[in-house]
Amino acid sequence: AKKLVFTNFSRTLDKISQSLVSIIILNYNADQLLLDCVKSIMKTNYDNFEIIVVDNASVDGSHIKCKEKFKKIRLIENEKNLGYCGGNNVGIQDAKGDFIVILNPDTTVEPNWLSELLSVYNKYGEALYQPKHLSFNDKSVFMSAGNMMNVFGFGYAREKGKKDINQYNTVEQIGYASGTCLFAPSSVFKKVGLLDPFIFLYHDDLDLGWRAAQLGIKSYYVPSSIIYHAESYILGWNSEKFFWLERNRKYCLQTHYSKDTYSKIHPTLMLVDLLVWLFYLSKGFLGAKIRAELDLRKNRKKISERYEHLEHLKKISDRDLVMDLPDAIHIPSNVTGKNTSSIFNKLIRRLSQRAKKAISD
């Protein structure tokens, strides 16, 4: 019996070792970063992969240079910028692999990154996975030890900016897999669906992970798989980024929570919104907050249709999903300042506990 189990396990490993992995890199004027990214992938110690570079109408010629240098890549040139979601969806639909990786061009990878992801997949099965993200500029500093989400739709990268001293060195379930480098069997996208084009960029991975969780599909952090991330080579922390973050956070709340859940936490959401208004005002981004609110109002019909679609598919209740979510969130100190972040977090923690109690009652 033991020999039979070992034989079946060996066959499973052998099948996985032969599986094609489609690596999708969405490019938009990434310049040398794109070439460095592909160069690092070429050193991967897992052989059966394809690289699909989807270009979102870049003007810097980086995609052309990449194709000239790396003949084996498949280059897809979009006629216009389809955003993060639309651009990656083009790649996902073109992918031939049993597994799909969405990878930012401002990253480089360790040679064993794919084999480690596949190894953990063999244990945990159909799910969304993300590697350990370390800083491109300082490889001892975390960019993400797994992405987490809060009951109010705030997404954040755990441990960002902190030293990696092996404090998160075991595989564990997380809130959602970061879109910087997201690994999953292609079957997940068939069940959960593609990235939501309405989101365009930012919180697209949170939305995907939330939708997956509603179907019982978990997300995992894999620390033995390591990538290095430069981060935000396009927007950085500016009003445009804050617009997308806030607009998409509230869009997720309105489309993922049932009307009953939303009603229960509405008083708490109003207080959170007041805090967000004050935060945006303090950062000089009041216009971005106003734009986000107006855009949501303009798209009420689309939001309602999306809500009905997701509510029909939902298998796991809101109550079961939110109880284990962290109450505090992590905001980089370079965005808020240390004191502001501490005060904001204390208030969010208390309001989160109140919201969870309302949902459970």
Tab-separated table of C-alpha atoms in Angstrom:
chain	number	residue	atom	x	y	z
A	1	ALA	CA	0.000	0.000	0.000
A	2	LYS	CA	2.855	2.372	0.860
A	3	LYS	CA	4.525	1.599	-2.475
A	4	LEU	CA	1.258	2.395	-4.314
A	5	VAL	CA	0.904	5.764	-2.520
A	6	PHE	CA	4.528	6.652	-3.316
A	7	THR	CA	4.034	5.641	-6.976
A	8	ASN	CA	0.902	7.836	-7.305
A	9	PHE	CA	2.733	10.744	-5.630
A	10	SER	CA	5.666	10.346	-8.018
A	11	ARG	CA	3.304	10.342	-10.994
A	12	THR	CA	1.676	13.536	-9.739
A	13	LEU	CA	5.060	15.236	-9.391
A	14	ASP	CA	6.095	13.999	-12.824
A	15	LYS	CA	2.900	15.367	-14.381
A	16	ILE	CA	3.416	18.748	-12.746
A	17	SER	CA	7.081	18.822	-13.810
A	18	GLN	CA	5.926	18.479	-17.415
A	19	SER	CA	3.172	21.103	-17.196
A	20	LEU	CA	3.453	24.228	-19.324
A	21	VAL	CA	3.524	27.496	-17.366
A	22	SER	CA	2.446	30.665	-19.189
A	23	ILE	CA	4.211	33.759	-17.833
A	24	ILE	CA	2.398	36.960	-18.760
A	25	ILE	CA	4.273	40.256	-18.509
A	26	LEU	CA	2.226	43.391	-19.130
A	27	ASN	CA	4.458	46.179	-20.396
A	28	TYR	CA	3.845	49.907	-20.489
A	29	ASN	CA	7.002	51.952	-21.067
A	30	ALA	CA	9.003	49.818	-18.627
A	31	ASP	CA	12.222	50.459	-20.573
A	32	GLN	CA	15.240	48.486	-19.261
A	33	LEU	CA	13.178	46.980	-16.430
A	34	LEU	CA	11.350	44.766	-18.930
A	35	LEU	CA	14.572	43.404	-20.403
A	36	ASP	CA	16.014	42.737	-16.941
A	37	CYS	CA	12.814	40.929	-15.968
A	38	VAL	CA	12.858	38.609	-18.994
A	39	LYS	CA	16.604	38.013	-18.610
A	40	SER	CA	16.074	36.762	-15.044
A	41	ILE	CA	13.206	34.494	-16.146
A	42	MET	CA	15.485	32.878	-18.720
A	43	LYS	CA	17.626	31.592	-15.821
A	44	THR	CA	14.650	29.743	-14.313
A	45	ASN	CA	15.502	26.151	-13.420
A	46	TYR	CA	12.081	24.909	-14.575
A	47	ASP	CA	12.209	24.442	-18.348
A	48	ASN	CA	8.629	24.167	-19.589
A	49	PHE	CA	7.390	27.754	-19.728
A	50	GLU	CA	6.344	30.330	-22.299
A	51	ILE	CA	6.714	34.101	-21.954
A	52	ILE	CA	3.943	36.319	-23.293
A	53	VAL	CA	4.753	40.029	-23.324
A	54	VAL	CA	1.586	42.067	-23.740
A	55	ASP	CA	2.375	45.668	-24.629
A	56	ASN	CA	-0.134	48.391	-23.706
A	57	ALA	CA	0.769	50.834	-26.507
A	58	SER	CA	4.196	51.780	-25.154
A	59	VAL	CA	6.070	54.611	-26.854
A	60	ASP	CA	9.550	53.831	-25.480
A	61	GLY	CA	10.140	50.862	-27.782
A	62	SER	CA	10.930	48.561	-24.849
A	63	HIS	CA	8.697	45.770	-26.187
A	64	ILE	CA	10.457	45.863	-29.579
A	65	LYS	CA	13.893	45.737	-27.931
A	66	CYS	CA	12.732	42.827	-25.798
A	67	LYS	CA	11.508	40.828	-28.787
A	68	GLU	CA	14.752	41.498	-30.656
A	69	LYS	CA	16.858	40.315	-27.714
A	70	PHE	CA	14.681	37.361	-26.669
A	71	LYS	CA	13.364	35.730	-29.847
A	72	LYS	CA	11.371	33.045	-28.018
A	73	ILE	CA	8.953	35.414	-26.294
A	74	ARG	CA	5.500	35.902	-27.764
A	75	LEU	CA	4.755	39.609	-28.207
A	76	ILE	CA	1.189	40.919	-28.317
A	77	GLU	CA	0.833	44.612	-29.141
A	78	ASN	CA	-2.388	46.284	-28.001
A	79	GLU	CA	-3.514	49.247	-30.086
A	80	LYS	CA	-4.294	51.259	-26.949
A	81	ASN	CA	-3.629	51.137	-23.214
A	82	LEU	CA	-6.158	48.642	-21.838
A	83	GLY	CA	-5.006	49.122	-18.255
A	84	TYR	CA	-3.628	46.440	-15.968
A	85	CYS	CA	-6.763	44.312	-16.067
A	86	GLY	CA	-7.583	44.538	-19.762
A	87	GLY	CA	-3.951	44.075	-20.792
A	88	ASN	CA	-3.380	41.018	-18.612
A	89	ASN	CA	-6.685	39.531	-19.749
A	90	VAL	CA	-5.376	39.580	-23.325
A	91	GLY	CA	-2.420	37.513	-22.145
A	92	ILE	CA	-4.521	35.120	-20.059
A	93	GLN	CA	-6.819	34.434	-23.008
A	94	ASP	CA	-3.824	33.763	-25.266
A	95	ALA	CA	-2.013	31.539	-22.739
A	96	LYS	CA	-1.633	27.840	-23.515
A	97	GLY	CA	-0.299	26.744	-20.126
A	98	ASP	CA	-1.789	24.538	-17.429
A	99	PHE	CA	-0.580	27.233	-15.044
A	100	ILE	CA	-0.588	31.004	-15.421
A	101	VAL	CA	1.722	33.598	-13.892
A	102	ILE	CA	0.958	37.309	-13.985
A	103	LEU	CA	4.254	39.121	-13.475
A	104	ASN	CA	5.067	42.841	-13.355
A	105	PRO	CA	7.895	44.033	-15.635
A	106	ASP	CA	9.587	45.832	-12.734
A	107	THR	CA	10.570	42.520	-11.142
A	108	THR	CA	13.352	39.971	-11.319
A	109	VAL	CA	13.092	36.363	-10.144
A	110	GLU	CA	15.248	33.778	-8.418
A	111	PRO	CA	16.050	30.684	-10.548
A	112	ASN	CA	13.895	28.350	-8.400
A	113	TRP	CA	10.870	30.658	-8.171
A	114	LEU	CA	8.649	28.519	-10.416
A	115	SER	CA	9.684	25.114	-9.106
A	116	GLU	CA	8.912	26.271	-5.549
A	117	LEU	CA	5.454	27.539	-6.557
A	118	LEU	CA	4.709	24.266	-8.332
A	119	SER	CA	5.911	22.280	-5.332
A	120	VAL	CA	3.581	24.135	-2.959
A	121	TYR	CA	0.722	23.840	-5.472
A	122	ASN	CA	1.236	20.068	-5.345
A	123	LYS	CA	0.433	20.199	-1.601
A	124	TYR	CA	-2.371	22.775	-1.466
A	125	GLY	CA	-3.980	22.361	-4.893
A	126	GLU	CA	-6.254	24.771	-6.739
A	127	ALA	CA	-5.644	28.230	-5.284
A	128	LEU	CA	-3.990	31.602	-5.906
A	129	TYR	CA	-0.327	31.878	-4.887
A	130	GLN	CA	2.200	34.666	-4.434
A	131	PRO	CA	5.960	34.487	-3.736
A	132	LYS	CA	7.915	36.436	-1.154
A	133	HIS	CA	8.502	39.933	-2.566
A	134	LEU	CA	11.750	41.653	-1.625
A	135	SER	CA	12.927	45.114	-2.624
A	136	PHE	CA	14.669	45.419	-5.972
A	137	ASN	CA	16.993	48.021	-4.439
A	138	ASP	CA	17.583	46.376	-1.050
A	139	LYS	CA	17.176	42.621	-1.147
A	140	SER	CA	16.966	42.380	2.641
A	141	VAL	CA	13.747	44.440	2.813
A	142	PHE	CA	10.213	43.149	2.308
A	143	MET	CA	7.900	44.473	-0.370
A	144	SER	CA	5.272	41.891	0.582
A	145	ALA	CA	5.094	38.893	2.875
A	146	GLY	CA	1.624	38.167	1.554
A	147	ASN	CA	-1.150	40.629	0.733
A	148	MET	CA	-3.949	41.146	3.239
A	149	MET	CA	-7.336	42.832	3.177
A	150	ASN	CA	-9.501	44.501	5.761
A	151	VAL	CA	-13.284	44.350	6.240
A	152	PHE	CA	-13.491	47.871	4.746
A	153	GLY	CA	-11.738	46.824	1.527
A	154	PHE	CA	-8.311	48.238	2.362
A	155	GLY	CA	-5.621	46.050	0.809
A	156	TYR	CA	-2.016	46.129	1.905
A	157	ALA	CA	1.299	44.303	1.591
A	158	ARG	CA	2.241	42.702	4.900
A	159	GLU	CA	5.666	43.697	6.323
A	160	LYS	CA	6.328	46.189	3.526
A	161	GLY	CA	9.446	48.229	4.253
A	162	LYS	CA	10.582	45.952	7.104
A	163	LYS	CA	13.730	43.821	7.213
A	164	ASP	CA	13.384	40.180	6.248
A	165	ILE	CA	14.683	38.284	9.279
A	166	ASN	CA	12.779	35.085	8.446
A	167	GLN	CA	9.717	36.218	10.417
A	168	TYR	CA	7.414	34.981	7.646
A	169	ASN	CA	9.147	31.893	6.342
A	170	THR	CA	6.391	29.295	6.199
A	171	VAL	CA	3.597	28.742	3.690
A	172	GLU	CA	0.352	30.237	4.972
A	173	GLN	CA	-3.056	31.394	3.856
A	174	ILE	CA	-3.317	35.124	3.118
A	175	GLY	CA	-6.030	37.602	2.172
A	176	TYR	CA	-5.200	37.632	-1.522
A	177	ALA	CA	-2.267	36.988	-3.852
A	178	SER	CA	-0.478	40.103	-5.059
A	179	GLY	CA	-0.843	40.928	-8.742
A	180	THR	CA	2.860	41.835	-8.820
A	181	CYS	CA	3.453	38.095	-9.177
A	182	LEU	CA	0.402	35.878	-9.098
A	183	PHE	CA	0.555	32.134	-9.820
A	184	ALA	CA	-2.471	29.889	-10.335
A	185	PRO	CA	-3.644	26.889	-12.339
A	186	SER	CA	-5.548	28.043	-15.414
A	187	SER	CA	-8.640	26.301	-13.996
A	188	VAL	CA	-8.913	29.067	-11.359
A	189	PHE	CA	-9.468	31.724	-14.014
A	190	LYS	CA	-12.090	29.506	-15.675
A	191	LYS	CA	-13.991	29.322	-12.377
A	192	VAL	CA	-13.400	32.808	-10.966
A	193	GLY	CA	-13.265	34.720	-14.252
A	194	LEU	CA	-10.763	37.162	-15.678
A	195	LEU	CA	-9.563	40.383	-14.056
A	196	ASP	CA	-12.356	42.972	-13.926
A	197	PRO	CA	-11.761	45.512	-16.776
A	198	PHE	CA	-13.788	48.164	-14.936
A	199	ILE	CA	-11.147	48.261	-12.192
A	200	PHE	CA	-8.491	49.123	-14.821
A	201	LEU	CA	-5.621	49.122	-12.282
A	202	TYR	CA	-5.042	48.879	-8.498
A	203	HIS	CA	-7.050	46.526	-6.263
A	204	ASP	CA	-7.520	44.239	-9.280
A	205	ASP	CA	-5.742	41.478	-7.320
A	206	LEU	CA	-7.825	42.166	-4.201
A	207	ASP	CA	-10.983	41.861	-6.292
A	208	LEU	CA	-9.784	38.592	-7.850
A	209	GLY	CA	-8.794	37.123	-4.487
A	210	TRP	CA	-12.097	38.164	-2.924
A	211	ARG	CA	-14.078	36.605	-5.778
A	212	ALA	CA	-12.013	33.427	-5.465
A	213	ALA	CA	-12.593	33.278	-1.701
A	214	GLN	CA	-16.350	33.567	-2.255
A	215	LEU	CA	-16.084	30.357	-4.289
A	216	GLY	CA	-13.981	28.607	-1.650
A	217	ILE	CA	-10.670	29.114	-3.495
A	218	LYS	CA	-7.937	30.235	-1.087
A	219	SER	CA	-4.811	32.376	-1.493
A	220	TYR	CA	-1.364	31.368	-0.222
A	221	TYR	CA	2.001	32.981	0.481
A	222	VAL	CA	5.034	30.943	-0.645
A	223	PRO	CA	8.237	32.300	0.993
A	224	SER	CA	10.557	29.774	-0.688
A	225	SER	CA	9.708	31.399	-4.028
A	226	ILE	CA	11.418	34.801	-4.165
A	227	ILE	CA	11.106	37.762	-6.520
A	228	TYR	CA	12.490	41.302	-6.344
A	229	HIS	CA	10.172	44.254	-6.996
A	230	ALA	CA	10.998	47.863	-7.893
A	231	GLU	CA	7.341	49.026	-7.442
A	232	SER	CA	5.250	51.736	-9.034
A	233	TYR	CA	7.545	52.633	-11.891
A	234	ILE	CA	4.628	54.420	-13.605
A	235	LEU	CA	2.551	56.367	-11.075
A	236	GLY	CA	4.278	56.266	-7.691
A	237	TRP	CA	2.267	57.782	-4.833
A	238	ASN	CA	0.317	60.571	-6.530
A	239	SER	CA	-3.281	61.764	-6.895
A	240	GLU	CA	-3.936	59.472	-9.856
A	241	LYS	CA	-2.979	56.392	-7.855
A	242	PHE	CA	-5.062	57.535	-4.875
A	243	PHE	CA	-8.057	58.001	-7.208
A	244	TRP	CA	-7.867	54.404	-8.463
A	245	LEU	CA	-7.257	52.970	-4.985
A	246	GLU	CA	-10.269	54.696	-3.443
A	247	ARG	CA	-12.612	54.265	-6.405
A	248	ASN	CA	-11.833	50.548	-6.644
A	249	ARG	CA	-11.943	49.949	-2.879
A	250	LYS	CA	-15.504	51.247	-2.712
A	251	TYR	CA	-16.418	49.441	-5.941
A	252	CYS	CA	-15.353	46.152	-4.341
A	253	LEU	CA	-17.407	46.862	-1.213
A	254	GLN	CA	-20.506	47.606	-3.299
A	255	THR	CA	-20.139	44.544	-5.528
A	256	HIS	CA	-18.886	41.866	-3.079
A	257	TYR	CA	-20.958	42.405	0.060
A	258	SER	CA	-24.594	41.343	0.061
A	259	LYS	CA	-27.141	44.101	0.550
A	260	ASP	CA	-27.844	42.706	4.033
A	261	THR	CA	-24.165	42.837	5.015
A	262	TYR	CA	-23.720	46.313	3.562
A	263	SER	CA	-26.739	47.520	5.505
A	264	LYS	CA	-25.388	46.103	8.776
A	265	ILE	CA	-22.018	47.849	8.441
A	266	HIS	CA	-23.248	51.036	6.757
A	267	PRO	CA	-22.984	53.222	9.910
A	268	THR	CA	-19.384	52.058	10.399
A	269	LEU	CA	-18.601	52.573	6.713
A	270	MET	CA	-19.778	56.178	7.028
A	271	LEU	CA	-17.260	56.781	9.831
A	272	VAL	CA	-14.488	55.125	7.800
A	273	ASP	CA	-15.395	57.311	4.844
A	274	LEU	CA	-15.075	60.403	7.043
A	275	LEU	CA	-11.554	59.292	7.992
A	276	VAL	CA	-10.688	58.762	4.326
A	277	TRP	CA	-11.997	62.230	3.407
A	278	LEU	CA	-9.794	63.748	6.130
A	279	PHE	CA	-6.799	61.710	4.997
A	280	TYR	CA	-7.162	62.749	1.362
A	281	LEU	CA	-7.598	66.371	2.430
A	282	SER	CA	-4.402	66.206	4.530
A	283	LYS	CA	-2.440	64.803	1.575
A	284	GLY	CA	-3.718	67.435	-0.851
A	285	PHE	CA	-5.618	64.815	-2.852
A	286	LEU	CA	-9.164	65.995	-2.142
A	287	GLY	CA	-9.807	66.220	-5.889
A	288	ALA	CA	-8.935	62.518	-6.280
A	289	LYS	CA	-11.490	61.555	-3.599
A	290	ILE	CA	-14.189	63.694	-5.241
A	291	ARG	CA	-13.411	62.169	-8.653
A	292	ALA	CA	-13.684	58.681	-7.167
A	293	GLU	CA	-17.111	59.400	-5.663
A	294	LEU	CA	-18.429	60.970	-8.886
A	295	ASP	CA	-17.151	58.073	-10.978
A	296	LEU	CA	-18.935	55.562	-8.748
A	297	ARG	CA	-22.179	57.531	-9.024
A	298	LYS	CA	-21.838	57.689	-12.800
A	299	ASN	CA	-21.428	53.908	-12.979
A	300	ARG	CA	-24.229	52.882	-10.608
A	301	LYS	CA	-25.924	50.728	-13.241
A	302	LYS	CA	-22.709	48.852	-14.043
A	303	ILE	CA	-22.026	48.347	-10.327
A	304	SER	CA	-25.552	47.011	-9.770
A	305	GLU	CA	-25.193	44.521	-12.621
A	306	ARG	CA	-21.826	43.358	-11.319
A	307	TYR	CA	-23.276	42.951	-7.815
A	308	GLU	CA	-26.123	40.752	-9.076
A	309	HIS	CA	-23.697	38.596	-11.056
A	310	LEU	CA	-21.321	38.005	-8.132
A	311	GLU	CA	-24.093	37.497	-5.586
A	312	HIS	CA	-25.547	34.737	-7.758
A	313	LEU	CA	-22.174	32.911	-7.856
A	314	LYS	CA	-21.300	33.260	-4.152
A	315	LYS	CA	-20.793	30.013	-2.218
A	316	ILE	CA	-19.167	31.315	0.980
A	317	SER	CA	-21.066	33.821	3.114
A	318	ASP	CA	-19.765	37.288	3.966
A	319	ARG	CA	-19.813	36.330	7.649
A	320	ASP	CA	-17.543	33.338	7.122
A	321	LEU	CA	-15.112	35.384	5.037
A	322	VAL	CA	-14.653	38.471	7.210
A	323	MET	CA	-14.218	36.986	10.686
A	324	ASP	CA	-10.543	36.113	10.169
A	325	LEU	CA	-9.597	39.345	8.375
A	326	PRO	CA	-7.058	41.539	10.217
A	327	ASP	CA	-8.438	44.606	11.947
A	328	ALA	CA	-5.375	46.799	11.477
A	329	ILE	CA	-3.878	47.734	8.127
A	330	HIS	CA	-0.375	48.705	7.075
A	331	ILE	CA	0.151	52.099	5.458
A	332	PRO	CA	3.726	52.927	4.392
A	333	SER	CA	5.158	55.699	6.575
A	334	ASN	CA	6.344	57.545	3.462
A	335	VAL	CA	2.666	57.962	2.553
A	336	THR	CA	1.179	59.023	5.886
A	337	GLY	CA	3.946	59.769	8.348
A	338	LYS	CA	4.457	57.533	11.388
A	339	ASN	CA	2.111	59.361	13.771
A	340	THR	CA	-0.752	59.669	11.289
A	341	SER	CA	-0.486	55.979	10.397
A	342	SER	CA	-0.637	54.977	14.078
A	343	ILE	CA	-3.719	57.111	14.813
A	344	PHE	CA	-5.494	56.004	11.620
A	345	ASN	CA	-4.805	52.358	12.446
A	346	LYS	CA	-6.159	52.601	15.992
A	347	LEU	CA	-9.410	54.053	14.691
A	348	ILE	CA	-9.673	51.519	11.847
A	349	ARG	CA	-9.031	48.644	14.273
A	350	ARG	CA	-11.898	49.684	16.543
A	351	LEU	CA	-14.275	50.286	13.647
A	352	SER	CA	-13.322	46.938	12.096
A	353	GLN	CA	-14.181	45.088	15.309
A	354	ARG	CA	-17.509	46.916	15.435
A	355	ALA	CA	-18.279	46.036	11.799
A	356	LYS	CA	-17.446	42.351	12.300
A	357	LYS	CA	-19.730	42.216	15.353
A	358	ALA	CA	-22.559	43.752	13.294
A	359	ILE	CA	-22.052	41.169	10.529
A	360	SER	CA	-22.007	38.244	12.983
A	361	ASP	CA	-25.200	39.318	14.811
